[in-house]
């Protein structure tokens, strides 16, 4: 009877991972849903200017106040979620796919091509990400597409490394030999045996990366290299209004809060997915 | 009688890391080692080995860990490319086959691995693993399922094991499933690479009995790689003794055990008795 509480604790922790996973998955789904339906959720037209009501403080009519053109901040933040969240998800999807393909190819094929691709990825890894993205976005010019491209160009090597090491580990397992003896071709082995066995850690990494990528995209937009005004995007909204921070702080704080909350949700979801995917914490 | 499997002068050298591709004289190797060298020296795992496996025969290969037994298995099945030498299977030179031609070779030769659980993909059911070779040869999903059930029963497992995953069954059961997978395509040659080593003694007996039955029913020729002389004596018609990548002795198991000619064989046998 004495040790009853100690045996109970792990069970509670285990249940927590599940509960946490559900909670954060629902929150993230709400966020995505909100950005999908943003057109129908806005109380005002996010692009409608009303100069007579500019820089209004938060009130019952305008929950987040209005900006210097009198546009409703709440509406702009809601509409901005579409640009911010979808470009982030697209970016993460691109780097996950590209990195995995390169990594699996390198791990499987080996040889000179592997060395060359891996040294290139080393170079990218050694380079400060945002500086490189700045340079690329600077050369290609601003705009959301170029910002996504710039960040994708610098971010894929992480995935390539994970996919490569996982592929190398899988390649030496006895069941890979068994698959070859079963007469499966390379394509089938890669698709049916390697990919399902390496996809876990890669997915967890990309979940954790959603928050980071959202910050970096917002950062590029803040620096004027991402989304261009008047498109509502959280980073650029903050940058547009930062000169007014001392007099009307809510204009900057509203999109800032939005970034903070969504990055937090995606990070926590990523963390939880990692805990959940780890068989040692999941249990049977 | 024409041998079903013939290995001629086969050699496998694992290249060391860095340095010249080959080190012809030992003095240079010694020099390199003394200097710390740019990497590991080359390692000859299998050194000019030749043997023949006759149809219906069971040939044992024994030797200590690192003597090159498993490398021989990998060379014969072309999972590893030989540095030198030839492998003839059923009259066909398979040494340089690739792609589709090599996949066709695996209709005739199959292998059972040392670690039963790890020889199945952890994310696919045993049935998927057993049926994979059949599906690859164009058998329909329904036919494959029926055949897998039949194969499982032949190997002494209930048919519903097809839906289980490798971590859900015991080592012995998994090895039976691995044998079912190996005989699925009705091969002529079965290679057992330490197929009983990971099992405890009673299970070893059972798996051996199963192999014996299947051998008679399916007219299999078996290459039985093992480090347990007693098992080889029970099971094999002929035995090769390997030491440091070479065959040091061969003959009928009883003769080799009673009257070992080579110093290493003598040591090997003394270490057990």
mmCIF file of N, CA, C and O in Angstrom, chain A residues 101-197:
data_model
loop_
_atom_site.group_PDB
_atom_site.id
_atom_site.type_symbol
_atom_site.label_atom_id
_atom_site.label_comp_id
_atom_site.label_asym_id
_atom_site.label_seq_id
_atom_site.Cartn_x
_atom_site.Cartn_y
_atom_site.Cartn_z
ATOM 1 N N UNK A 101 14.222 13.518 -49.719
ATOM 2 C CA UNK A 101 14.619 12.904 -50.994
ATOM 3 C C UNK A 101 16.140 12.906 -51.122
ATOM 4 O O UNK A 101 16.758 11.875 -51.421
ATOM 5 N N UNK A 102 16.754 14.067 -50.867
ATOM 6 C CA UNK A 102 18.216 14.151 -50.979
ATOM 7 C C UNK A 102 18.885 13.187 -50.000
ATOM 8 O O UNK A 102 19.795 12.437 -50.354
ATOM 9 N N UNK A 103 18.395 13.179 -48.757
ATOM 10 C CA UNK A 103 19.010 12.342 -47.724
ATOM 11 C C UNK A 103 18.886 10.861 -48.029
ATOM 12 O O UNK A 103 19.856 10.107 -47.903
ATOM 13 N N UNK A 104 17.702 10.421 -48.438
ATOM 14 C CA UNK A 104 17.513 9.012 -48.751
ATOM 15 C C UNK A 104 18.397 8.624 -49.936
ATOM 16 O O UNK A 104 19.050 7.575 -49.922
ATOM 17 N N UNK A 105 18.445 9.499 -50.939
ATOM 18 C CA UNK A 105 19.283 9.215 -52.097
ATOM 19 C C UNK A 105 20.753 9.065 -51.674
ATOM 20 O O UNK A 105 21.419 8.102 -52.046
ATOM 21 N N UNK A 106 21.239 10.028 -50.876
ATOM 22 C CA UNK A 106 22.642 9.987 -50.448
ATOM 23 C C UNK A 106 22.929 8.730 -49.628
ATOM 24 O O UNK A 106 23.921 8.051 -49.843
ATOM 25 N N UNK A 107 22.043 8.439 -48.683
ATOM 26 C CA UNK A 107 22.257 7.287 -47.816
ATOM 27 C C UNK A 107 22.232 5.990 -48.602
ATOM 28 O O UNK A 107 23.020 5.085 -48.339
ATOM 29 N N UNK A 108 21.350 5.903 -49.557
ATOM 30 C CA UNK A 108 21.195 4.663 -50.308
ATOM 31 C C UNK A 108 22.306 4.506 -51.323
ATOM 32 O O UNK A 108 22.904 3.446 -51.450
ATOM 33 N N UNK A 109 22.566 5.579 -52.052
ATOM 34 C CA UNK A 109 23.470 5.501 -53.183
ATOM 35 C C UNK A 109 24.926 5.540 -52.755
ATOM 36 O O UNK A 109 25.751 4.790 -53.266
ATOM 37 N N UNK A 110 25.223 6.406 -51.800
ATOM 38 C CA UNK A 110 26.604 6.535 -51.332
ATOM 39 C C UNK A 110 27.512 7.096 -52.429
ATOM 40 O O UNK A 110 27.041 7.722 -53.373
ATOM 41 N N UNK A 111 28.805 6.864 -52.285
ATOM 42 C CA UNK A 111 29.761 7.242 -53.317
ATOM 43 C C UNK A 111 30.024 8.737 -53.402
ATOM 44 O O UNK A 111 29.800 9.482 -52.458
ATOM 45 N N UNK A 112 30.507 9.148 -54.575
ATOM 46 C CA UNK A 112 30.949 10.532 -54.762
ATOM 47 C C UNK A 112 29.807 11.524 -54.641
ATOM 48 O O UNK A 112 29.945 12.574 -54.023
ATOM 49 N N UNK A 113 28.667 11.168 -55.257
ATOM 50 C CA UNK A 113 27.533 12.082 -55.259
ATOM 51 C C UNK A 113 27.086 12.383 -53.828
ATOM 52 O O UNK A 113 26.727 13.509 -53.500
ATOM 53 N N UNK A 114 27.117 11.338 -52.997
ATOM 54 C CA UNK A 114 26.773 11.481 -51.588
ATOM 55 C C UNK A 114 27.723 12.474 -50.925
ATOM 56 O O UNK A 114 27.297 13.407 -50.237
ATOM 57 N N UNK A 115 29.028 12.300 -51.173
ATOM 58 C CA UNK A 115 30.022 13.197 -50.583
ATOM 59 C C UNK A 115 29.772 14.634 -51.020
ATOM 60 O O UNK A 115 29.763 15.552 -50.197
ATOM 61 N N UNK A 116 29.546 14.820 -52.317
ATOM 62 C CA UNK A 116 29.354 16.177 -52.835
ATOM 63 C C UNK A 116 28.117 16.815 -52.192
ATOM 64 O O UNK A 116 28.183 17.923 -51.639
ATOM 65 N N UNK A 117 26.984 16.106 -52.221
ATOM 66 C CA UNK A 117 25.748 16.670 -51.675
ATOM 67 C C UNK A 117 25.872 16.955 -50.185
ATOM 68 O O UNK A 117 25.374 17.966 -49.687
ATOM 69 N N UNK A 118 26.566 16.066 -49.471
ATOM 70 C CA UNK A 118 26.685 16.256 -48.031
ATOM 71 C C UNK A 118 27.614 17.417 -47.696
ATOM 72 O O UNK A 118 27.408 18.121 -46.711
ATOM 73 N N UNK A 119 28.665 17.633 -48.520
ATOM 74 C CA UNK A 119 29.531 18.787 -48.261
ATOM 75 C C UNK A 119 28.767 20.074 -48.535
ATOM 76 O O UNK A 119 28.906 21.065 -47.829
ATOM 77 N N UNK A 120 27.912 20.050 -49.594
ATOM 78 C CA UNK A 120 27.078 21.226 -49.860
ATOM 79 C C UNK A 120 26.168 21.495 -48.667
ATOM 80 O O UNK A 120 26.046 22.633 -48.201
ATOM 81 N N UNK A 121 25.578 20.436 -48.126
ATOM 82 C CA UNK A 121 24.677 20.646 -46.993
ATOM 83 C C UNK A 121 25.464 21.125 -45.768
ATOM 84 O O UNK A 121 24.965 21.939 -44.996
ATOM 85 N N UNK A 122 26.697 20.645 -45.625
ATOM 86 C CA UNK A 122 27.552 21.151 -44.529
ATOM 87 C C UNK A 122 27.747 22.650 -44.646
ATOM 88 O O UNK A 122 27.701 23.382 -43.664
ATOM 89 N N UNK A 123 27.992 23.086 -45.907
ATOM 90 C CA UNK A 123 28.196 24.505 -46.136
ATOM 91 C C UNK A 123 26.981 25.304 -45.692
ATOM 92 O O UNK A 123 27.092 26.328 -45.017
ATOM 93 N N UNK A 124 25.799 24.811 -46.092
ATOM 94 C CA UNK A 124 24.565 25.512 -45.710
ATOM 95 C C UNK A 124 24.377 25.515 -44.196
ATOM 96 O O UNK A 124 23.943 26.498 -43.616
ATOM 97 N N UNK A 125 24.722 24.377 -43.577
ATOM 98 C CA UNK A 125 24.538 24.285 -42.127
ATOM 99 C C UNK A 125 25.475 25.234 -41.392
ATOM 100 O O UNK A 125 25.151 25.736 -40.325
ATOM 101 N N UNK A 126 26.660 25.451 -41.976
ATOM 102 C CA UNK A 126 27.649 26.300 -41.307
ATOM 103 C C UNK A 126 27.318 27.775 -41.470
ATOM 104 O O UNK A 126 27.851 28.623 -40.763
ATOM 105 N N UNK A 127 26.439 28.080 -42.432
ATOM 106 C CA UNK A 127 26.135 29.473 -42.730
ATOM 107 C C UNK A 127 24.970 29.942 -41.868
ATOM 108 O O UNK A 127 24.001 29.223 -41.701
ATOM 109 N N UNK A 128 25.045 31.161 -41.295
ATOM 110 C CA UNK A 128 23.902 31.647 -40.512
ATOM 111 C C UNK A 128 22.665 31.752 -41.400
ATOM 112 O O UNK A 128 22.701 32.421 -42.432
ATOM 113 N N UNK A 129 21.592 31.085 -40.995
ATOM 114 C CA UNK A 129 20.413 30.948 -41.833
ATOM 115 C C UNK A 129 19.802 32.243 -42.300
ATOM 116 O O UNK A 129 19.609 32.456 -43.495
ATOM 117 N N UNK A 130 19.531 33.127 -41.347
ATOM 118 C CA UNK A 130 18.798 34.339 -41.708
ATOM 119 C C UNK A 130 19.641 35.239 -42.606
ATOM 120 O O UNK A 130 19.120 35.909 -43.493
ATOM 121 N N UNK A 131 20.964 35.223 -42.391
ATOM 122 C CA UNK A 131 21.843 36.049 -43.219
ATOM 123 C C UNK A 131 21.788 35.578 -44.667
ATOM 124 O O UNK A 131 21.645 36.365 -45.613
ATOM 125 N N UNK A 132 21.836 34.241 -44.829
ATOM 126 C CA UNK A 132 21.758 33.692 -46.181
ATOM 127 C C UNK A 132 20.418 34.030 -46.817
ATOM 128 O O UNK A 132 20.352 34.473 -47.964
ATOM 129 N N UNK A 133 19.335 33.837 -46.031
ATOM 130 C CA UNK A 133 18.003 34.115 -46.552
ATOM 131 C C UNK A 133 17.888 35.579 -46.950
ATOM 132 O O UNK A 133 17.312 35.917 -47.981
ATOM 133 N N UNK A 134 18.489 36.451 -46.139
ATOM 134 C CA UNK A 134 18.500 37.882 -46.453
ATOM 135 C C UNK A 134 19.173 38.123 -47.784
ATOM 136 O O UNK A 134 18.680 38.868 -48.635
ATOM 137 N N UNK A 135 20.326 37.465 -47.977
ATOM 138 C CA UNK A 135 21.085 37.654 -49.210
ATOM 139 C C UNK A 135 20.266 37.177 -50.410
ATOM 140 O O UNK A 135 20.141 37.882 -51.415
ATOM 141 N N UNK A 136 19.677 35.967 -50.289
ATOM 142 C CA UNK A 136 18.902 35.426 -51.403
ATOM 143 C C UNK A 136 17.702 36.312 -51.699
ATOM 144 O O UNK A 136 17.448 36.689 -52.844
ATOM 145 N N UNK A 137 16.966 36.675 -50.625
ATOM 146 C CA UNK A 137 15.800 37.519 -50.822
ATOM 147 C C UNK A 137 16.222 38.876 -51.379
ATOM 148 O O UNK A 137 15.509 39.470 -52.180
ATOM 149 N N UNK A 138 17.391 39.347 -50.974
ATOM 150 C CA UNK A 138 17.889 40.609 -51.492
ATOM 151 C C UNK A 138 18.180 40.524 -52.983
ATOM 152 O O UNK A 138 17.842 41.423 -53.749
ATOM 153 N N UNK A 139 18.792 39.422 -53.403
ATOM 154 C CA UNK A 139 19.140 39.256 -54.817
ATOM 155 C C UNK A 139 17.878 39.076 -55.653
ATOM 156 O O UNK A 139 17.713 39.684 -56.704
ATOM 157 N N UNK A 140 16.974 38.204 -55.163
ATOM 158 C CA UNK A 140 15.771 37.907 -55.945
ATOM 159 C C UNK A 140 14.729 39.003 -55.814
ATOM 160 O O UNK A 140 13.741 39.023 -56.537
ATOM 161 N N UNK A 141 14.895 39.899 -54.852
ATOM 162 C CA UNK A 141 13.892 40.919 -54.579
ATOM 163 C C UNK A 141 12.936 40.416 -53.521
ATOM 164 O O UNK A 141 12.903 39.226 -53.214
ATOM 165 N N UNK A 142 12.148 41.355 -52.969
ATOM 166 C CA UNK A 142 11.235 40.993 -51.887
ATOM 167 C C UNK A 142 10.091 40.126 -52.385
ATOM 168 O O UNK A 142 10.119 39.594 -53.487
ATOM 169 N N UNK A 143 9.104 39.955 -51.533
ATOM 170 C CA UNK A 143 7.934 39.147 -51.904
ATOM 171 C C UNK A 143 7.914 37.842 -51.157
ATOM 172 O O UNK A 143 8.958 37.292 -50.824
ATOM 173 N N UNK A 144 6.711 37.363 -50.914
ATOM 174 C CA UNK A 144 6.537 36.173 -50.097
ATOM 175 C C UNK A 144 7.156 34.937 -50.749
ATOM 176 O O UNK A 144 7.809 34.126 -50.090
ATOM 177 N N UNK A 145 6.981 34.814 -52.071
ATOM 178 C CA UNK A 145 7.509 33.639 -52.772
ATOM 179 C C UNK A 145 9.023 33.547 -52.616
ATOM 180 O O UNK A 145 9.569 32.485 -52.343
ATOM 181 N N UNK A 146 9.670 34.682 -52.813
ATOM 182 C CA UNK A 146 11.123 34.690 -52.711
ATOM 183 C C UNK A 146 11.582 34.421 -51.281
ATOM 184 O O UNK A 146 12.609 33.773 -51.067
ATOM 185 N N UNK A 147 10.809 34.929 -50.321
ATOM 186 C CA UNK A 147 11.161 34.671 -48.924
ATOM 187 C C UNK A 147 11.081 33.177 -48.625
ATOM 188 O O UNK A 147 11.973 32.604 -47.989
ATOM 189 N N UNK A 148 10.014 32.525 -49.127
ATOM 190 C CA UNK A 148 9.873 31.077 -48.926
ATOM 191 C C UNK A 148 11.020 30.350 -49.604
ATOM 192 O O UNK A 148 11.650 29.454 -49.036
ATOM 193 N N UNK A 149 11.327 30.765 -50.833
ATOM 194 C CA UNK A 149 12.412 30.123 -51.567
ATOM 195 C C UNK A 149 13.741 30.277 -50.820
ATOM 196 O O UNK A 149 14.500 29.318 -50.670
ATOM 197 N N UNK A 150 13.981 31.490 -50.323
ATOM 198 C CA UNK A 150 15.245 31.752 -49.627
ATOM 199 C C UNK A 150 15.373 30.881 -48.380
ATOM 200 O O UNK A 150 16.425 30.264 -48.136
ATOM 201 N N UNK A 151 14.299 30.794 -47.615
ATOM 202 C CA UNK A 151 14.355 29.992 -46.392
ATOM 203 C C UNK A 151 14.445 28.498 -46.710
ATOM 204 O O UNK A 151 15.110 27.740 -46.003
ATOM 205 N N UNK A 152 13.765 28.081 -47.795
ATOM 206 C CA UNK A 152 13.830 26.667 -48.180
ATOM 207 C C UNK A 152 15.262 26.301 -48.571
ATOM 208 O O UNK A 152 15.775 25.240 -48.207
ATOM 209 N N UNK A 153 15.917 27.222 -49.289
ATOM 210 C CA UNK A 153 17.274 26.941 -49.773
ATOM 211 C C UNK A 153 18.243 26.713 -48.621
ATOM 212 O O UNK A 153 19.165 25.901 -48.722
ATOM 213 N N UNK A 154 18.003 27.394 -47.487
ATOM 214 C CA UNK A 154 18.949 27.270 -46.377
ATOM 215 C C UNK A 154 18.529 26.175 -45.390
ATOM 216 O O UNK A 154 19.344 25.679 -44.623
ATOM 217 N N UNK A 155 17.272 25.749 -45.426
ATOM 218 C CA UNK A 155 16.776 24.882 -44.345
ATOM 219 C C UNK A 155 16.722 23.389 -44.659
ATOM 220 O O UNK A 155 16.525 22.589 -43.746
ATOM 221 N N UNK A 156 16.855 22.996 -45.929
ATOM 222 C CA UNK A 156 16.703 21.562 -46.232
ATOM 223 C C UNK A 156 17.809 20.675 -45.674
ATOM 224 O O UNK A 156 17.563 19.497 -45.389
ATOM 225 N N UNK A 157 19.070 21.177 -45.494
ATOM 226 C CA UNK A 157 20.135 20.233 -45.118
ATOM 227 C C UNK A 157 19.877 19.474 -43.825
ATOM 228 O O UNK A 157 20.289 18.326 -43.684
ATOM 229 N N UNK A 158 19.180 20.102 -42.874
ATOM 230 C CA UNK A 158 18.905 19.416 -41.609
ATOM 231 C C UNK A 158 18.156 18.109 -41.874
ATOM 232 O O UNK A 158 18.479 17.061 -41.329
ATOM 233 N N UNK A 159 17.165 18.198 -42.766
ATOM 234 C CA UNK A 159 16.353 17.018 -43.082
ATOM 235 C C UNK A 159 17.165 15.996 -43.873
ATOM 236 O O UNK A 159 17.021 14.793 -43.686
ATOM 237 N N UNK A 160 18.006 16.518 -44.758
ATOM 238 C CA UNK A 160 18.840 15.608 -45.558
ATOM 239 C C UNK A 160 19.736 14.784 -44.639
ATOM 240 O O UNK A 160 19.914 13.585 -44.819
ATOM 241 N N UNK A 161 20.287 15.431 -43.614
ATOM 242 C CA UNK A 161 21.181 14.722 -42.686
ATOM 243 C C UNK A 161 20.430 13.636 -41.914
ATOM 244 O O UNK A 161 20.907 12.521 -41.769
ATOM 245 N N UNK A 162 19.249 14.021 -41.409
ATOM 246 C CA UNK A 162 18.471 13.028 -40.644
ATOM 247 C C UNK A 162 18.104 11.860 -41.547
ATOM 248 O O UNK A 162 18.326 10.695 -41.203
ATOM 249 N N UNK A 163 17.572 12.178 -42.732
ATOM 250 C CA UNK A 163 17.124 11.118 -43.646
ATOM 251 C C UNK A 163 18.302 10.235 -44.046
ATOM 252 O O UNK A 163 18.180 9.013 -44.128
ATOM 253 N N UNK A 164 19.468 10.851 -44.246
ATOM 254 C CA UNK A 164 20.628 10.078 -44.669
ATOM 255 C C UNK A 164 21.069 9.099 -43.581
ATOM 256 O O UNK A 164 21.272 7.916 -43.834
ATOM 257 N N UNK A 165 21.189 9.615 -42.351
ATOM 258 C CA UNK A 165 21.673 8.723 -41.292
ATOM 259 C C UNK A 165 20.660 7.614 -41.014
ATOM 260 O O UNK A 165 21.032 6.462 -40.779
ATOM 261 N N UNK A 166 19.377 7.953 -41.078
ATOM 262 C CA UNK A 166 18.353 6.924 -40.868
ATOM 263 C C UNK A 166 18.412 5.873 -41.977
ATOM 264 O O UNK A 166 18.292 4.675 -41.720
ATOM 265 N N UNK A 167 18.585 6.342 -43.204
ATOM 266 C CA UNK A 167 18.648 5.409 -44.335
ATOM 267 C C UNK A 167 19.851 4.488 -44.189
ATOM 268 O O UNK A 167 19.753 3.276 -44.411
ATOM 269 N N UNK A 168 20.980 5.075 -43.801
ATOM 270 C CA UNK A 168 22.189 4.258 -43.618
ATOM 271 C C UNK A 168 21.952 3.172 -42.578
ATOM 272 O O UNK A 168 22.347 2.024 -42.754
ATOM 273 N N UNK A 169 21.271 3.554 -41.479
ATOM 274 C CA UNK A 169 21.012 2.577 -40.418
ATOM 275 C C UNK A 169 20.083 1.472 -40.922
ATOM 276 O O UNK A 169 20.293 0.294 -40.650
ATOM 277 N N UNK A 170 19.052 1.862 -41.666
ATOM 278 C CA UNK A 170 18.091 0.871 -42.171
ATOM 279 C C UNK A 170 18.726 -0.050 -43.191
ATOM 280 O O UNK A 170 18.404 -1.230 -43.272
ATOM 281 N N UNK A 171 19.639 0.523 -43.982
ATOM 282 C CA UNK A 171 20.220 -0.217 -45.098
ATOM 283 C C UNK A 171 20.960 -1.461 -44.626
ATOM 284 O O UNK A 171 21.025 -2.455 -45.328
ATOM 285 N N UNK A 172 21.502 -1.402 -43.407
ATOM 286 C CA UNK A 172 22.329 -2.514 -42.926
ATOM 287 C C UNK A 172 21.523 -3.559 -42.148
ATOM 288 O O UNK A 172 22.079 -4.517 -41.643
ATOM 289 N N UNK A 173 20.218 -3.348 -42.007
ATOM 290 C CA UNK A 173 19.440 -4.295 -41.207
ATOM 291 C C UNK A 173 19.217 -5.591 -41.978
ATOM 292 O O UNK A 173 19.166 -5.590 -43.206
ATOM 293 N N UNK A 174 19.071 -6.715 -41.246
ATOM 294 C CA UNK A 174 18.822 -7.992 -41.925
ATOM 295 C C UNK A 174 17.568 -7.968 -42.803
ATOM 296 O O UNK A 174 17.548 -8.599 -43.844
ATOM 297 N N UNK A 175 16.539 -7.220 -42.388
ATOM 298 C CA UNK A 175 15.321 -7.293 -43.196
ATOM 299 C C UNK A 175 15.485 -6.607 -44.549
ATOM 300 O O UNK A 175 14.733 -6.863 -45.475
ATOM 301 N N UNK A 176 16.490 -5.732 -44.645
ATOM 302 C CA UNK A 176 16.776 -5.143 -45.951
ATOM 303 C C UNK A 176 17.355 -6.217 -46.871
ATOM 304 O O UNK A 176 17.018 -6.295 -48.045
ATOM 305 N N UNK A 177 18.201 -7.069 -46.325
ATOM 306 C CA UNK A 177 18.728 -8.191 -47.110
ATOM 307 C C UNK A 177 17.581 -9.119 -47.501
ATOM 308 O O UNK A 177 17.497 -9.589 -48.637
ATOM 309 N N UNK A 178 16.696 -9.383 -46.518
ATOM 310 C CA UNK A 178 15.568 -10.272 -46.787
ATOM 311 C C UNK A 178 14.707 -9.710 -47.909
ATOM 312 O O UNK A 178 14.246 -10.460 -48.777
ATOM 313 N N UNK A 179 14.514 -8.377 -47.900
ATOM 314 C CA UNK A 179 13.699 -7.759 -48.946
ATOM 315 C C UNK A 179 14.362 -7.930 -50.314
ATOM 316 O O UNK A 179 13.704 -8.209 -51.306
ATOM 317 N N UNK A 180 15.689 -7.796 -50.325
ATOM 318 C CA UNK A 180 16.384 -7.978 -51.606
ATOM 319 C C UNK A 180 16.258 -9.411 -52.085
ATOM 320 O O UNK A 180 16.033 -9.677 -53.263
ATOM 321 N N UNK A 181 16.387 -10.353 -51.137
ATOM 322 C CA UNK A 181 16.259 -11.761 -51.503
ATOM 323 C C UNK A 181 14.839 -12.094 -51.953
ATOM 324 O O UNK A 181 14.625 -13.061 -52.663
ATOM 325 N N UNK A 182 13.864 -11.275 -51.511
ATOM 326 C CA UNK A 182 12.501 -11.511 -51.953
ATOM 327 C C UNK A 182 12.282 -10.982 -53.368
ATOM 328 O O UNK A 182 11.175 -11.039 -53.881
ATOM 329 N N UNK A 183 13.327 -10.423 -53.947
ATOM 330 C CA UNK A 183 13.228 -9.961 -55.332
ATOM 331 C C UNK A 183 12.600 -8.592 -55.475
ATOM 332 O O UNK A 183 12.104 -8.249 -56.533
ATOM 333 N N UNK A 184 12.613 -7.796 -54.403
ATOM 334 C CA UNK A 184 12.087 -6.440 -54.504
ATOM 335 C C UNK A 184 13.137 -5.533 -55.136
ATOM 336 O O UNK A 184 14.304 -5.596 -54.775
ATOM 337 N N UNK A 185 12.695 -4.680 -56.052
ATOM 338 C CA UNK A 185 13.607 -3.743 -56.697
ATOM 339 C C UNK A 185 13.914 -2.579 -55.783
ATOM 340 O O UNK A 185 13.312 -2.431 -54.717
ATOM 341 N N UNK A 186 14.874 -1.747 -56.208
ATOM 342 C CA UNK A 186 15.302 -0.626 -55.374
ATOM 343 C C UNK A 186 14.148 0.313 -55.041
ATOM 344 O O UNK A 186 13.994 0.732 -53.891
ATOM 345 N N UNK A 187 13.339 0.627 -56.039
ATOM 346 C CA UNK A 187 12.244 1.578 -55.820
ATOM 347 C C UNK A 187 11.287 1.031 -54.764
ATOM 348 O O UNK A 187 10.890 1.741 -53.842
ATOM 349 N N UNK A 188 10.965 -0.257 -54.876
ATOM 350 C CA UNK A 188 10.036 -0.843 -53.908
ATOM 351 C C UNK A 188 10.661 -0.857 -52.512
ATOM 352 O O UNK A 188 9.994 -0.547 -51.528
ATOM 353 N N UNK A 189 11.931 -1.204 -52.443
ATOM 354 C CA UNK A 189 12.596 -1.230 -51.132
ATOM 355 C C UNK A 189 12.573 0.158 -50.495
ATOM 356 O O UNK A 189 12.244 0.318 -49.324
ATOM 357 N N UNK A 190 12.884 1.180 -51.311
ATOM 358 C CA UNK A 190 12.902 2.543 -50.771
ATOM 359 C C UNK A 190 11.506 2.954 -50.301
ATOM 360 O O UNK A 190 11.344 3.504 -49.221
ATOM 361 N N UNK A 191 10.498 2.678 -51.114
ATOM 362 C CA UNK A 191 9.156 3.171 -50.811
ATOM 363 C C UNK A 191 8.482 2.354 -49.722
ATOM 364 O O UNK A 191 7.781 2.894 -48.870
ATOM 365 N N UNK A 192 8.682 1.037 -49.739
ATOM 366 C CA UNK A 192 7.911 0.177 -48.840
ATOM 367 C C UNK A 192 8.664 -0.114 -47.543
ATOM 368 O O UNK A 192 8.059 -0.249 -46.486
ATOM 369 N N UNK A 193 9.987 -0.224 -47.627
ATOM 370 C CA UNK A 193 10.731 -0.617 -46.429
ATOM 371 C C UNK A 193 11.468 0.546 -45.772
ATOM 372 O O UNK A 193 11.418 0.701 -44.559
ATOM 373 N N UNK A 194 12.159 1.366 -46.557
ATOM 374 C CA UNK A 194 12.961 2.424 -45.939
ATOM 375 C C UNK A 194 12.088 3.579 -45.476
ATOM 376 O O UNK A 194 12.105 3.952 -44.303
ATOM 377 N N UNK A 195 11.294 4.140 -46.376
ATOM 378 C CA UNK A 195 10.559 5.360 -46.054
ATOM 379 C C UNK A 195 9.665 5.206 -44.803
ATOM 380 O O UNK A 195 9.768 6.024 -43.890
ATOM 381 N N UNK A 196 8.833 4.180 -44.718
ATOM 382 C CA UNK A 196 7.987 4.074 -43.515
ATOM 383 C C UNK A 196 8.803 3.948 -42.228
ATOM 384 O O UNK A 196 8.349 4.366 -41.169
ATOM 385 N N UNK A 197 10.007 3.412 -42.335
ATOM 386 C CA UNK A 197 10.804 3.219 -41.130
ATOM 387 C C UNK A 197 11.599 4.453 -40.721
ATOM 388 O O UNK A 197 12.117 4.514 -39.619
#
